[in-house]
């Protein structure tokens, strides 16, 4: 029992990788074997992520060294800096990994039935699990170069999945745009890693963080990292790939892509809080994040209001929702070196951002799955062709209402709680910031009312008279996320106290992150 | 687990909201029960009133399409939307250009 | 001054690559420009790994300089980055191939069905 508990971080990466490369073997034994393999691997990954989260919340930061005699041996034979491949899991990483694994499980359950009409499913399953591995790797690695490697694994796999329907010109086009941007973005991350290597002779995050002195090279690395990672999570004005890629990918994949873009946001958190922290110097990055957050919120939501394609509309909403997190993060970063203000509202802003990240991944994944269910049942994503589906698909409609109420921030759902935290803390910086955020929230509600009214309400259309409720597995995938949303809504104190607060505290506690690696040698 | 979240300036209590919804729901059903008693389902009373004309068979003809939703809003912000849709040009290389532009602006702000 | 030459080459290659990728019109040329940036990044890491007076990190060939072996990390990083770069270039080119089949053109201005 204790032996394999020690290896949970490695297992979290090994499981989806094994699943990915063995998927064609499982597919050899028929589609049923492949589906069982697909769902059980993602479910096991979620279990491992849950176990890892429990371990981290019980005993603090978990460090895992690949290939060492002892998995916690970070500094062998008196070395000053770690040389081996490091996995470092603190409360934030554990939360992200758990969240991502749930999204992957829900997407897998959904895809089992929604994709069965298509060929090439062995490759689909392999790429899906590879994307899961890339996402989890980004979230639990303690090494900047490995972060780049997992970023590339995730972007190659997601481009393959976005272009899965390669007979659709739009899908290939969306994939090309995403690939072009993410390749250049990832190269910028690599350049930043090289800067760190040149200055500190190490690529371990803890090693870099402990020695960091802000100079020109560090500033350049900061610029590269922040802009590339902000692009990967879809920030205005680098958000244009988001609606294309999210809308054209199969729905189960989009659910996972949301979690993957949050892994990039996690990278941004890591860079700003752990790597630089109080040595960030000026407030330029904090204000840049706040401004990008405001732009993302407002431009994303105004573009969403006028969309006709239901998935494209929701994709523009993910641009605007990421803006909330950037706002909370920017506010926290602004007051990071002022303990008094940090206690007054900075910590709340950070908690709001982390909580919103968790909420957003769950309800946004659910919304994309509902959009996929609509497309599956009615055969169209165009809202002009849909209508009156609430009678034919009552369960999907109910799930949509839960997710839409959560994203629009209607009380008593969880979206409101995290938005409230961000409003009240950003108000202390400038009253205009929460005003933009609230206007965005109203327009979000407006556009989801539009979706609900045009897709689920209204008279029945002749073309949609044969529509049936989607199969049980698809509803199961959606219900999983809906249950998480409801739990987060009904037990806010528990979810904030056990998930969000430790994660926010881990982000602020730079010394513990460094100490777990550099002070933990035998 | 059952207490409230203190947000520094205010607080959040989900159970107060649930109690509110229960109360509001009770009020709603009370008001509804006071309504007309002579309503009968399936009679002429639930026919759709379509300006005195026969109701079309296909719902398609009596639906407001999604692209007409919020017409006034989009019309009022026409200039904003014209600029914004033109900005989302669909050119992959322009998207890359914006990324490099942001990188440059951020570099100016950070390095100074 | 001459020691900084690799860094000037890196800067020039990155600028050429980004310029080509932003202002290029042909998809294949854009892919070439992206791989130029990639080459520059690899050159950058390798150049950073150089230490004055260090010897190669192969114990049997370092001779009497075994105490001055440089850390082999940059080489390992570059090898990984090259493999990843090959994969991304292959994926980009295959997407371009599919785009040509669907749109019948390689001009990036023509491939913009998704907008607004």
CSV table of C-alpha atoms in Angstrom, one decimal, chain B residues 4-87:
chain,number,residue,atom,x,y,z
B,4,UNK,CA,-20.6,30.9,5.3
B,5,UNK,CA,-17.7,32.2,3.2
B,6,UNK,CA,-16.3,35.5,4.3
B,7,UNK,CA,-15.1,37.4,1.2
B,8,UNK,CA,-13.4,40.2,3.2
B,9,UNK,CA,-16.1,42.8,2.4
B,10,UNK,CA,-19.2,40.7,2.5
B,11,UNK,CA,-20.2,37.1,2.8
B,12,UNK,CA,-21.8,34.3,0.9
B,13,UNK,CA,-24.3,31.9,2.3
B,14,UNK,CA,-25.9,29.4,-0.1
B,15,UNK,CA,-28.5,28.2,2.3
B,16,UNK,CA,-29.9,31.7,2.8
B,17,UNK,CA,-30.4,31.7,-1.0
B,18,UNK,CA,-32.0,28.3,-1.0
B,19,UNK,CA,-34.3,29.4,1.8
B,20,UNK,CA,-35.1,32.4,-0.3
B,21,UNK,CA,-35.9,30.3,-3.4
B,22,UNK,CA,-38.1,28.0,-1.3
B,23,UNK,CA,-40.0,31.0,0.1
B,24,UNK,CA,-40.3,32.6,-3.3
B,25,UNK,CA,-41.5,29.3,-4.8
B,26,UNK,CA,-44.1,28.9,-2.0
B,27,UNK,CA,-45.4,32.4,-2.8
B,28,UNK,CA,-45.5,31.6,-6.5
B,29,UNK,CA,-47.5,28.5,-6.0
B,30,UNK,CA,-49.8,30.3,-3.6
B,31,UNK,CA,-50.5,33.1,-6.1
B,32,UNK,CA,-50.9,30.5,-8.9
B,33,UNK,CA,-53.5,28.6,-6.8
B,34,UNK,CA,-55.6,31.8,-6.5
B,35,UNK,CA,-55.9,31.9,-10.3
B,36,UNK,CA,-58.9,31.1,-12.5
B,37,UNK,CA,-60.6,27.8,-11.8
B,38,UNK,CA,-62.4,27.5,-15.1
B,39,UNK,CA,-59.3,26.7,-17.2
B,40,UNK,CA,-59.5,23.4,-19.0
B,41,UNK,CA,-56.6,21.7,-20.8
B,42,UNK,CA,-57.2,20.6,-24.4
B,43,UNK,CA,-60.1,22.9,-25.2
B,44,UNK,CA,-60.2,26.0,-27.3
B,45,UNK,CA,-58.7,27.8,-24.3
B,46,UNK,CA,-55.1,26.7,-25.1
B,47,UNK,CA,-55.2,27.5,-28.8
B,48,UNK,CA,-52.4,29.8,-29.9
B,49,UNK,CA,-53.6,33.3,-30.9
B,50,UNK,CA,-51.8,34.1,-34.1
B,51,UNK,CA,-53.4,37.4,-35.0
B,52,UNK,CA,-56.6,35.6,-35.9
B,53,UNK,CA,-54.9,33.6,-38.7
B,54,UNK,CA,-54.5,29.8,-38.7
B,55,UNK,CA,-51.3,28.7,-36.9
B,56,UNK,CA,-48.7,27.4,-39.4
B,57,UNK,CA,-48.1,23.6,-39.1
B,58,UNK,CA,-44.3,24.0,-39.0
B,59,UNK,CA,-42.9,25.8,-36.0
B,60,UNK,CA,-40.1,27.1,-38.3
B,61,UNK,CA,-42.5,29.8,-39.6
B,62,UNK,CA,-43.4,31.3,-36.2
B,63,UNK,CA,-39.9,31.3,-34.7
B,64,UNK,CA,-37.6,34.2,-34.3
B,65,UNK,CA,-34.3,33.0,-35.6
B,66,UNK,CA,-31.2,33.3,-33.4
B,67,UNK,CA,-29.6,35.8,-35.8
B,68,UNK,CA,-32.4,38.2,-35.1
B,69,UNK,CA,-32.1,37.9,-31.3
B,70,UNK,CA,-30.9,41.1,-29.6
B,71,UNK,CA,-31.4,43.0,-32.9
B,72,UNK,CA,-31.7,46.3,-31.1
B,73,UNK,CA,-28.6,45.7,-29.1
B,74,UNK,CA,-26.4,44.8,-32.1
B,75,UNK,CA,-28.0,47.6,-34.1
B,76,UNK,CA,-27.1,50.2,-31.4
B,77,UNK,CA,-23.5,48.9,-31.3
B,78,UNK,CA,-23.2,48.6,-35.0
B,79,UNK,CA,-19.9,50.5,-35.3
B,80,UNK,CA,-18.3,48.5,-32.5
B,81,UNK,CA,-19.4,45.2,-34.0
B,82,UNK,CA,-18.3,46.2,-37.5
B,83,UNK,CA,-14.8,46.9,-36.2
B,84,UNK,CA,-14.8,43.8,-34.1
B,85,UNK,CA,-15.8,41.4,-36.8
B,86,UNK,CA,-13.4,42.9,-39.2
B,87,UNK,CA,-10.7,42.5,-36.6
